PDB file of C-alpha atoms (C1' of nucleotides) in Angstrom:
ATOM      1  CA  MET A  25      17.759  -4.311   3.116  1.00 75.00           C
ATOM      2  CA  GLY A  26      16.689  -0.700   3.411  1.00 84.00           C
ATOM      3  CA  LEU A  27      19.359   0.283   0.904  1.00 95.00           C
ATOM      4  CA  THR A  28      18.286   1.590  -2.497  1.00 97.00           C
ATOM      5  CA  LYS A  29      20.140   0.096  -5.467  1.00 97.00           C
ATOM      6  CA  THR A  30      20.846   3.380  -7.197  1.00 97.00           C
ATOM      7  CA  GLU A  31      23.493   1.868  -9.450  1.00 97.00           C
ATOM      8  CA  ILE A  32      21.006   0.072 -11.659  1.00 98.00           C
ATOM      9  CA  PHE A  33      19.116   3.245 -12.577  1.00 98.00           C
ATOM     10  CA  THR A  34      19.940   6.164 -14.801  1.00 98.00           C
ATOM     11  CA  ASP A  35      21.174   9.441 -13.363  1.00 98.00           C
ATOM     12  CA  GLN A  36      17.959  11.083 -14.425  1.00 98.00           C
ATOM     13  CA  GLN A  37      15.840   8.500 -12.633  1.00 98.00           C
ATOM     14  CA  ASN A  38      17.928   8.852  -9.496  1.00 98.00           C
ATOM     15  CA  THR A  39      17.771  12.636  -9.587  1.00 98.00           C
ATOM     16  CA  ILE A  40      14.004  12.712 -10.034  1.00 98.00           C
ATOM     17  CA  ALA A  41      13.575  10.199  -7.227  1.00 98.00           C
ATOM     18  CA  GLN A  42      15.906  12.080  -4.909  1.00 98.00           C
ATOM     19  CA  LEU A  43      14.032  15.322  -5.442  1.00 98.00           C
ATOM     20  CA  ALA A  44      10.651  13.660  -5.011  1.00 98.00           C
ATOM     21  CA  LYS A  45      11.865  11.946  -1.878  1.00 98.00           C
ATOM     22  CA  VAL A  46      12.781  15.245  -0.268  1.00 98.00           C
ATOM     23  CA  LEU A  47       9.319  16.562  -1.143  1.00 98.00           C
ATOM     24  CA  GLY A  48       7.871  13.385   0.342  1.00 98.00           C
ATOM     25  CA  HIS A  49       7.254  14.736   3.818  1.00 98.00           C
ATOM     26  CA  PRO A  50       4.486  17.154   4.801  1.00 98.00           C
ATOM     27  CA  ALA A  51       6.778  19.122   7.114  1.00 98.00           C
ATOM     28  CA  ARG A  52       9.100  19.906   4.225  1.00 98.00           C
ATOM     29  CA  ILE A  53       6.145  20.855   2.040  1.00 98.00           C
ATOM     30  CA  ALA A  54       4.968  23.160   4.816  1.00 98.00           C
ATOM     31  CA  ILE A  55       8.423  24.694   5.184  1.00 98.00           C
ATOM     32  CA  LEU A  56       8.665  25.424   1.475  1.00 97.00           C
ATOM     33  CA  GLN A  57       5.172  26.877   1.367  1.00 97.00           C
ATOM     34  CA  HIS A  58       5.995  29.103   4.307  1.00 96.00           C
ATOM     35  CA  LEU A  59       9.191  30.312   2.669  1.00 95.00           C
ATOM     36  CA  PHE A  60       7.261  31.109  -0.483  1.00 95.00           C
ATOM     37  CA  ARG A  61       4.496  32.928   1.344  1.00 93.00           C
ATOM     38  CA  SER A  62       6.547  35.030   3.692  1.00 89.00           C
ATOM     39  CA  ASP A  63       8.086  37.935   1.932  1.00 68.00           C
ATOM     40  CA  THR A  64      10.933  38.215   4.368  1.00 72.00           C
ATOM     41  CA  CYS A  65      13.154  35.210   4.858  1.00 75.00           C
ATOM     42  CA  VAL A  66      11.817  33.614   7.953  1.00 82.00           C
ATOM     43  CA  CYS A  67      14.131  31.917  10.339  1.00 75.00           C
ATOM     44  CA  GLY A  68      13.396  29.667  13.253  1.00 84.00           C
ATOM     45  CA  ASP A  69       9.816  30.812  13.677  1.00 90.00           C
ATOM     46  CA  LEU A  70       9.196  27.824  11.432  1.00 96.00           C
ATOM     47  CA  VAL A  71       9.356  25.955  14.717  1.00 96.00           C
ATOM     48  CA  THR A  72       6.348  27.828  16.104  1.00 95.00           C
ATOM     49  CA  GLU A  73       4.601  27.985  12.747  1.00 95.00           C
ATOM     50  CA  ILE A  74       4.791  24.230  12.233  1.00 97.00           C
ATOM     51  CA  GLY A  75       4.200  22.200  15.349  1.00 96.00           C
ATOM     52  CA  LEU A  76       7.446  20.253  15.515  1.00 98.00           C
ATOM     53  CA  ALA A  77      10.390  20.461  17.872  1.00 97.00           C
ATOM     54  CA  GLN A  78      13.358  22.594  16.954  1.00 97.00           C
ATOM     55  CA  PRO A  79      15.766  19.707  16.270  1.00 98.00           C
ATOM     56  CA  THR A  80      13.184  18.142  13.987  1.00 98.00           C
ATOM     57  CA  ILE A  81      12.717  21.321  11.956  1.00 98.00           C
ATOM     58  CA  SER A  82      16.467  21.729  11.777  1.00 98.00           C
ATOM     59  CA  GLN A  83      16.777  18.217  10.395  1.00 98.00           C
ATOM     60  CA  HIS A  84      14.171  18.872   7.704  1.00 98.00           C
ATOM     61  CA  LEU A  85      15.890  22.136   6.804  1.00 98.00           C
ATOM     62  CA  ARG A  86      19.134  20.266   6.353  1.00 98.00           C
ATOM     63  CA  GLU A  87      17.538  17.833   3.928  1.00 98.00           C
ATOM     64  CA  LEU A  88      16.137  20.686   1.908  1.00 98.00           C
ATOM     65  CA  LYS A  89      19.573  22.274   1.939  1.00 97.00           C
ATOM     66  CA  ASN A  90      21.195  19.004   0.860  1.00 97.00           C
ATOM     67  CA  VAL A  91      19.352  19.117  -2.461  1.00 98.00           C
ATOM     68  CA  ASN A  92      19.927  22.855  -2.671  1.00 97.00           C
ATOM     69  CA  LEU A  93      16.265  23.810  -2.669  1.00 97.00           C
ATOM     70  CA  ILE A  94      16.872  26.297   0.137  1.00 96.00           C
ATOM     71  CA  GLN A  95      19.812  28.207   1.504  1.00 94.00           C
ATOM     72  CA  GLY A  96      20.475  29.915   4.806  1.00 93.00           C
ATOM     73  CA  SER A  97      22.516  32.820   5.970  1.00 93.00           C
ATOM     74  CA  ILE A  98      23.457  33.627   9.517  1.00 93.00           C
ATOM     75  CA  GLU A  99      22.005  36.837  10.944  1.00 92.00           C
ATOM     76  CA  GLY A 100      23.353  37.275  14.420  1.00 92.00           C
ATOM     77  CA  THR A 101      22.046  34.440  16.499  1.00 94.00           C
ATOM     78  CA  LYS A 102      19.327  33.679  13.972  1.00 95.00           C
ATOM     79  CA  VAL A 103      19.546  31.917  10.665  1.00 95.00           C
ATOM     80  CA  CYS A 104      17.631  33.228   7.704  1.00 94.00           C
ATOM     81  CA  TYR A 105      16.386  30.658   5.233  1.00 95.00           C
ATOM     82  CA  CYS A 106      15.007  31.192   1.778  1.00 94.00           C
ATOM     83  CA  ILE A 107      14.279  29.412  -1.473  1.00 95.00           C
ATOM     84  CA  ASN A 108      17.182  28.905  -3.825  1.00 95.00           C
ATOM     85  CA  THR A 109      15.362  30.189  -6.876  1.00 94.00           C
ATOM     86  CA  GLU A 110      17.712  28.698  -9.418  1.00 94.00           C
ATOM     87  CA  ALA A 111      17.654  25.200  -7.941  1.00 96.00           C
ATOM     88  CA  TRP A 112      13.909  25.408  -7.443  1.00 97.00           C
ATOM     89  CA  GLU A 113      13.393  26.196 -11.101  1.00 97.00           C
ATOM     90  CA  GLY A 114      15.682  23.351 -12.075  1.00 97.00           C
ATOM     91  CA  ALA A 115      13.686  20.963  -9.942  1.00 98.00           C
ATOM     92  CA  ARG A 116      10.461  22.278 -11.398  1.00 98.00           C
ATOM     93  CA  GLU A 117      11.760  21.785 -14.909  1.00 97.00           C
ATOM     94  CA  LEU A 118      12.800  18.212 -14.259  1.00 98.00           C
ATOM     95  CA  LEU A 119       9.591  17.218 -12.514  1.00 98.00           C
ATOM     96  CA  PHE A 120       7.423  19.032 -15.061  1.00 98.00           C
ATOM     97  CA  LEU A 121       9.062  17.018 -17.794  1.00 98.00           C
ATOM     98  CA  PHE A 122       8.444  13.771 -15.979  1.00 98.00           C
ATOM     99  CA  LEU A 123       4.881  14.613 -15.008  1.00 98.00           C
ATOM    100  CA  SER A 124       4.007  15.739 -18.521  1.00 97.00           C
ATOM    101  CA  GLN A 125       4.319  12.214 -19.866  1.00 96.00           C
ATOM    102  CA  GLN A 126       1.195  10.798 -21.395  1.00 91.00           C
ATOM    103  CA  PRO A 127       0.239   7.227 -22.286  1.00 86.00           C
ATOM    104  CA  LYS A 128       0.477   6.622 -26.029  1.00 81.00           C
ATOM    105  CA  THR A 129      -2.820   4.790 -26.065  1.00 73.00           C
ATOM    106  CA  ASN A 130      -5.058   7.389 -24.564  1.00 59.00           C
ATOM    107  CA  GLY A 131      -7.590   5.603 -22.467  1.00 55.00           C
ATOM    108  CA  ASP A 132      -6.405   2.991 -20.074  1.00 60.00           C
ATOM    109  CA  CYS A 133      -5.961  -0.429 -21.559  1.00 66.00           C
ATOM    110  CA  CYS A 134      -6.714  -2.460 -18.467  1.00 70.00           C
TER     111      CYS A 134
ATOM    112  CA  MET B  10      10.184   7.728  16.078  1.00 76.00           C
ATOM    113  CA  GLY B  11       9.953   7.012  12.372  1.00 83.00           C
ATOM    114  CA  LEU B  12       6.301   8.020  12.467  1.00 95.00           C
ATOM    115  CA  THR B  13       5.207  11.092  10.538  1.00 97.00           C
ATOM    116  CA  LYS B  14       2.890  13.467  12.436  1.00 96.00           C
ATOM    117  CA  THR B  15       0.366  13.869   9.652  1.00 97.00           C
ATOM    118  CA  GLU B  16      -2.269  15.316  11.950  1.00 97.00           C
ATOM    119  CA  ILE B  17      -0.547  18.666  12.272  1.00 97.00           C
ATOM    120  CA  PHE B  18      -0.531  19.319   8.525  1.00 98.00           C
ATOM    121  CA  THR B  19      -3.252  20.204   6.056  1.00 98.00           C
ATOM    122  CA  ASP B  20      -4.816  17.592   3.812  1.00 98.00           C
ATOM    123  CA  GLN B  21      -3.228  19.248   0.821  1.00 98.00           C
ATOM    124  CA  GLN B  22       0.234  19.112   2.364  1.00 98.00           C
ATOM    125  CA  ASN B  23      -0.234  15.460   3.252  1.00 98.00           C
ATOM    126  CA  THR B  24      -1.512  14.579  -0.202  1.00 98.00           C
ATOM    127  CA  ILE B  25       1.357  16.321  -1.968  1.00 98.00           C
ATOM    128  CA  ALA B  26       3.861  14.653   0.333  1.00 98.00           C
ATOM    129  CA  GLN B  27       2.287  11.233  -0.110  1.00 98.00           C
ATOM    130  CA  LEU B  28       2.423  11.518  -3.878  1.00 98.00           C
ATOM    131  CA  ALA B  29       5.979  12.789  -3.847  1.00 98.00           C
ATOM    132  CA  LYS B  30       6.987  10.015  -1.485  1.00 98.00           C
ATOM    133  CA  VAL B  31       5.741   7.366  -3.890  1.00 98.00           C
ATOM    134  CA  LEU B  32       7.734   9.045  -6.653  1.00 98.00           C
ATOM    135  CA  GLY B  33      10.737   9.099  -4.330  1.00 98.00           C
ATOM    136  CA  HIS B  34      12.281   5.840  -5.480  1.00 98.00           C
ATOM    137  CA  PRO B  35      14.137   5.310  -8.775  1.00 98.00           C
ATOM    138  CA  ALA B  36      12.540   1.896  -9.319  1.00 98.00           C
ATOM    139  CA  ARG B  37       9.084   3.425  -9.253  1.00 98.00           C
ATOM    140  CA  ILE B  38      10.213   6.186 -11.594  1.00 98.00           C
ATOM    141  CA  ALA B  39      11.572   3.512 -13.928  1.00 98.00           C
ATOM    142  CA  ILE B  40       8.345   1.513 -13.748  1.00 97.00           C
ATOM    143  CA  LEU B  41       6.241   4.545 -14.619  1.00 97.00           C
ATOM    144  CA  GLN B  42       8.546   5.509 -17.477  1.00 97.00           C
ATOM    145  CA  HIS B  43       8.344   1.996 -18.829  1.00 96.00           C
ATOM    146  CA  LEU B  44       4.564   1.976 -18.636  1.00 95.00           C
ATOM    147  CA  PHE B  45       4.472   5.269 -20.507  1.00 95.00           C
ATOM    148  CA  ARG B  46       6.895   4.151 -23.163  1.00 92.00           C
ATOM    149  CA  SER B  47       5.467   0.733 -23.940  1.00 89.00           C
ATOM    150  CA  ASP B  48       2.362   0.988 -26.032  1.00 66.00           C
ATOM    151  CA  THR B  49       0.986  -2.292 -24.776  1.00 71.00           C
ATOM    152  CA  CYS B  50       0.483  -2.690 -21.060  1.00 74.00           C
ATOM    153  CA  VAL B  51       3.515  -4.601 -19.963  1.00 82.00           C
ATOM    154  CA  CYS B  52       3.288  -7.077 -17.183  1.00 74.00           C
ATOM    155  CA  GLY B  53       6.000  -8.815 -15.229  1.00 83.00           C
ATOM    156  CA  ASP B  54       8.709  -8.190 -17.795  1.00 90.00           C
ATOM    157  CA  LEU B  55       9.325  -5.173 -15.618  1.00 95.00           C
ATOM    158  CA  VAL B  56      11.336  -7.638 -13.585  1.00 96.00           C
ATOM    159  CA  THR B  57      13.746  -8.293 -16.455  1.00 95.00           C
ATOM    160  CA  GLU B  58      13.630  -4.707 -17.659  1.00 95.00           C
ATOM    161  CA  ILE B  59      14.584  -3.303 -14.275  1.00 97.00           C
ATOM    162  CA  GLY B  60      17.184  -5.353 -12.444  1.00 96.00           C
ATOM    163  CA  LEU B  61      15.320  -6.132  -9.243  1.00 97.00           C
ATOM    164  CA  ALA B  62      13.867  -9.373  -7.910  1.00 97.00           C
ATOM    165  CA  GLN B  63      10.250 -10.202  -8.616  1.00 97.00           C
ATOM    166  CA  PRO B  64       8.986  -9.678  -5.047  1.00 97.00           C
ATOM    167  CA  THR B  65      10.678  -6.289  -4.963  1.00 98.00           C
ATOM    168  CA  ILE B  66       9.026  -5.158  -8.196  1.00 98.00           C
ATOM    169  CA  SER B  67       5.715  -6.477  -6.935  1.00 97.00           C
ATOM    170  CA  GLN B  68       6.096  -4.396  -3.822  1.00 98.00           C
ATOM    171  CA  HIS B  69       6.823  -1.224  -5.785  1.00 98.00           C
ATOM    172  CA  LEU B  70       3.835  -1.923  -8.016  1.00 98.00           C
ATOM    173  CA  ARG B  71       1.647  -2.195  -4.962  1.00 98.00           C
ATOM    174  CA  GLU B  72       2.770   1.194  -3.697  1.00 98.00           C
ATOM    175  CA  LEU B  73       1.993   2.755  -7.063  1.00 98.00           C
ATOM    176  CA  LYS B  74      -1.405   1.061  -6.964  1.00 97.00           C
ATOM    177  CA  ASN B  75      -2.028   2.325  -3.431  1.00 97.00           C
ATOM    178  CA  VAL B  76      -2.012   5.913  -4.638  1.00 98.00           C
ATOM    179  CA  ASN B  77      -3.936   4.904  -7.755  1.00 97.00           C
ATOM    180  CA  LEU B  78      -1.255   5.954 -10.212  1.00 97.00           C
ATOM    181  CA  ILE B  79      -1.413   2.568 -11.908  1.00 96.00           C
ATOM    182  CA  GLN B  80      -3.918  -0.224 -12.205  1.00 94.00           C
ATOM    183  CA  GLY B  81      -3.613  -3.874 -13.112  1.00 93.00           C
ATOM    184  CA  SER B  82      -5.859  -6.437 -14.690  1.00 92.00           C
ATOM    185  CA  ILE B  83      -5.360 -10.182 -14.671  1.00 93.00           C
ATOM    186  CA  GLU B  84      -4.754 -11.793 -18.072  1.00 91.00           C
ATOM    187  CA  GLY B  85      -4.516 -15.502 -17.497  1.00 92.00           C
ATOM    188  CA  THR B  86      -1.424 -16.127 -15.421  1.00 94.00           C
ATOM    189  CA  LYS B  87      -0.048 -12.684 -16.220  1.00 94.00           C
ATOM    190  CA  VAL B  88      -1.029  -9.330 -14.821  1.00 95.00           C
ATOM    191  CA  CYS B  89      -1.241  -6.348 -17.078  1.00 93.00           C
ATOM    192  CA  TYR B  90      -0.328  -3.005 -15.554  1.00 95.00           C
ATOM    193  CA  CYS B  91      -0.914   0.428 -16.946  1.00 94.00           C
ATOM    194  CA  ILE B  92      -1.127   4.064 -15.986  1.00 95.00           C
ATOM    195  CA  ASN B  93      -4.373   5.274 -14.473  1.00 95.00           C
ATOM    196  CA  THR B  94      -4.686   8.313 -16.713  1.00 94.00           C
ATOM    197  CA  GLU B  95      -7.195  10.148 -14.588  1.00 94.00           C
ATOM    198  CA  ALA B  96      -5.246   9.774 -11.360  1.00 96.00           C
ATOM    199  CA  TRP B  97      -2.015  10.620 -13.138  1.00 97.00           C
ATOM    200  CA  GLU B  98      -3.476  13.871 -14.390  1.00 97.00           C
ATOM    201  CA  GLY B  99      -4.779  14.673 -10.941  1.00 97.00           C
ATOM    202  CA  ALA B 100      -1.331  14.127  -9.483  1.00 98.00           C
ATOM    203  CA  ARG B 101       0.211  16.256 -12.209  1.00 98.00           C
ATOM    204  CA  GLU B 102      -2.232  19.067 -11.512  1.00 97.00           C
ATOM    205  CA  LEU B 103      -1.517  19.052  -7.800  1.00 98.00           C
ATOM    206  CA  LEU B 104       2.244  18.925  -8.175  1.00 98.00           C
ATOM    207  CA  PHE B 105       2.265  21.478 -10.969  1.00 98.00           C
ATOM    208  CA  LEU B 106       0.449  23.878  -8.713  1.00 98.00           C
ATOM    209  CA  PHE B 107       2.922  23.347  -5.917  1.00 98.00           C
ATOM    210  CA  LEU B 108       5.975  23.542  -8.148  1.00 98.00           C
ATOM    211  CA  SER B 109       4.748  26.684  -9.867  1.00 97.00           C
ATOM    212  CA  GLN B 110       5.164  28.720  -6.704  1.00 96.00           C
ATOM    213  CA  GLN B 111       7.578  31.601  -6.949  1.00 92.00           C
ATOM    214  CA  PRO B 112       9.253  33.695  -4.265  1.00 86.00           C
ATOM    215  CA  LYS B 113       7.628  37.127  -3.969  1.00 81.00           C
ATOM    216  CA  THR B 114      10.968  38.814  -3.798  1.00 73.00           C
ATOM    217  CA  ASN B 115      12.532  37.563  -6.965  1.00 59.00           C
ATOM    218  CA  GLY B 116      16.184  37.130  -6.262  1.00 56.00           C
ATOM    219  CA  ASP B 117      17.242  35.234  -3.212  1.00 61.00           C
ATOM    220  CA  CYS B 118      17.394  37.368  -0.107  1.00 67.00           C
ATOM    221  CA  CYS B 119      20.096  35.463   1.714  1.00 71.00           C
TER     222      CYS B 119
ATOM    223  C1'  DA C   6      32.729  37.624  32.781  1.00 84.51           C
ATOM    224  C1'  DC C   7      27.789  36.216  32.868  1.00 84.51           C
ATOM    225  C1'  DA C   8      23.244  35.224  31.411  1.00 84.51           C
ATOM    226  C1'  DC C   9      20.285  34.676  27.409  1.00 84.51           C
ATOM    227  C1'  DT C  10      18.811  33.444  22.689  1.00 84.51           C
ATOM    228  C1'  DT C  11      19.111  30.789  18.588  1.00 84.51           C
ATOM    229  C1'  DA C  12      20.035  26.947  15.965  1.00 84.51           C
ATOM    230  C1'  DA C  13      23.020  22.870  14.927  1.00 84.51           C
ATOM    231  C1'  DT C  14      24.476  18.390  16.482  1.00 84.51           C
ATOM    232  C1'  DC C  15      24.503  14.113  19.230  1.00 84.51           C
ATOM    233  C1'  DG C  16      22.321  10.172  20.914  1.00 84.51           C
ATOM    234  C1'  DT C  17      18.509   7.345  21.099  1.00 84.51           C
ATOM    235  C1'  DA C  18      13.862   5.132  20.493  1.00 84.51           C
ATOM    236  C1'  DA C  19      10.223   3.935  17.479  1.00 84.51           C
ATOM    237  C1'  DT C  20       8.859   3.024  13.100  1.00 84.51           C
ATOM    238  C1'  DA C  21       9.385   2.671   7.907  1.00 84.51           C
ATOM    239  C1'  DT C  22      11.608   1.245   3.801  1.00 84.51           C
ATOM    240  C1'  DT C  23      14.180  -1.712   0.745  1.00 84.51           C
ATOM    241  C1'  DG C  24      15.350  -6.077  -0.996  1.00 84.51           C
ATOM    242  C1'  DC C  25      15.058 -10.925  -1.420  1.00 84.51           C
ATOM    243  C1'  DA C  26      14.409 -16.133  -0.500  1.00 84.51           C
ATOM    244  C1'  DA C  27      10.737 -19.028   0.315  1.00 84.51           C
ATOM    245  C1'  DT C  28       6.164 -19.987  -0.163  1.00 84.51           C
ATOM    246  C1'  DG C  29       1.516 -19.830  -1.922  1.00 84.51           C
ATOM    247  C1'  DA C  30      -2.357 -19.078  -5.175  1.00 84.51           C
ATOM    248  C1'  DA C  31      -4.208 -19.063  -9.769  1.00 84.51           C
ATOM    249  C1'  DC C  32      -4.139 -20.246 -14.320  1.00 84.51           C
ATOM    250  C1'  DG C  33      -2.894 -22.853 -18.777  1.00 84.51           C
ATOM    251  C1'  DA C  34      -1.077 -26.883 -20.965  1.00 84.51           C
ATOM    252  C1'  DA C  35       0.030 -31.725 -21.305  1.00 84.51           C
TER     253       DA C  35
ATOM    254  C1'  DT D   1      -4.203 -34.609 -12.375  1.00 84.51           C
ATOM    255  C1'  DT D   2       0.396 -32.922 -12.703  1.00 84.51           C
ATOM    256  C1'  DC D   3       3.723 -29.678 -14.243  1.00 84.51           C
ATOM    257  C1'  DG D   4       5.250 -25.170 -15.329  1.00 84.51           C
ATOM    258  C1'  DT D   5       4.496 -20.146 -15.426  1.00 84.51           C
ATOM    259  C1'  DT D   6       3.349 -15.865 -13.323  1.00 84.51           C
ATOM    260  C1'  DC D   7       2.697 -12.965  -9.714  1.00 84.51           C
ATOM    261  C1'  DA D   8       1.309 -11.900  -4.747  1.00 84.51           C
ATOM    262  C1'  DT D   9       2.367 -12.570  -0.005  1.00 84.51           C
ATOM    263  C1'  DT D  10       5.071 -13.775   4.022  1.00 84.51           C
ATOM    264  C1'  DG D  11       8.982 -13.436   6.822  1.00 84.51           C
ATOM    265  C1'  DC D  12      13.239 -11.638   7.644  1.00 84.51           C
ATOM    266  C1'  DA D  13      17.688  -8.789   7.728  1.00 84.51           C
ATOM    267  C1'  DA D  14      19.807  -4.470   6.870  1.00 84.51           C
ATOM    268  C1'  DT D  15      19.339   0.171   6.589  1.00 84.51           C
ATOM    269  C1'  DA D  16      16.754   4.689   6.623  1.00 84.51           C
ATOM    270  C1'  DT D  17      13.613   7.960   8.482  1.00 84.51           C
ATOM    271  C1'  DT D  18      11.218  10.612  11.945  1.00 84.51           C
ATOM    272  C1'  DA D  19      11.019  12.857  16.209  1.00 84.51           C
ATOM    273  C1'  DC D  20      12.871  14.711  20.328  1.00 84.51           C
ATOM    274  C1'  DG D  21      15.637  15.485  24.845  1.00 84.51           C
ATOM    275  C1'  DA D  22      20.075  16.919  26.001  1.00 84.51           C
ATOM    276  C1'  DT D  23      23.924  19.248  24.761  1.00 84.51           C
ATOM    277  C1'  DT D  24      26.936  22.259  22.228  1.00 84.51           C
ATOM    278  C1'  DA D  25      28.423  26.355  19.622  1.00 84.51           C
ATOM    279  C1'  DA D  26      27.993  30.995  18.453  1.00 84.51           C
ATOM    280  C1'  DG D  27      26.186  35.288  18.908  1.00 84.51           C
ATOM    281  C1'  DT D  28      24.045  39.376  21.748  1.00 84.51           C
ATOM    282  C1'  DG D  29      23.459  42.103  25.628  1.00 84.51           C
ATOM    283  C1'  DT D  30      24.557  43.548  30.505  1.00 84.51           C
TER     284       DT D  30
END
DNA sequence: ACACTTAATCGTAATATTGCAATGAACGAA
DNA sequence: TTCGTTCATTGCAATATTACGATTAAGTGT
């Protein structure tokens, strides 16, 4: 029905999935990479940098903000976005832990 | 339009996003965790383990197979699934690299 | 006040995802 | 063969996502 049954999973599973979901779009990957690369907090030149319309970029920025990975501050008519270092490191920690899992039987069994 | 414009992004960005997208559902996280935990390759008892209907689990398994994270082999009437170690390590590498990024200016600038 | 810039929001269209009942295909056992 | 088990596939309904034009809100400059 298009609706995820979050209630049958653990908080940890839901959190990992929610984070991964936000990273699950190339535009948001590109936005994050751009924010990491550019020393200064770039603003809406993400629109020209990435080839999507302004409302679309704004929507992606909101999703990144929703999980706290980025934050923005208003500078006149512009808005300055940057990585939320603390949240980013938390996300990294959580995903590292999940990705570090290894099969007990090394060597695939099927 | 519900259709991602993959053509305007790099292959790397698309690959990262595709992987993250597959990890972006708690059921698939739960399936992977179960496959890691259980020494033997479990089969359709994922259905009882996780509380979703059999067709739903089957669908999630297919998505995990599509990106090669798991593989299955037929054992009589049952199907035995397990982690594809090589692909898993490739995914880990790629995501580790992305997650390891750090802002140049340490300390958020906005 | 007026024009201009920037970015969020609204509304909408197209497509994707999630979940399941029903069905089908493949195998083992009686 | 027939029955039961296991899992994939099909078809469908409900919801979510992606993208953008049009508009709005807020700020700057003249």
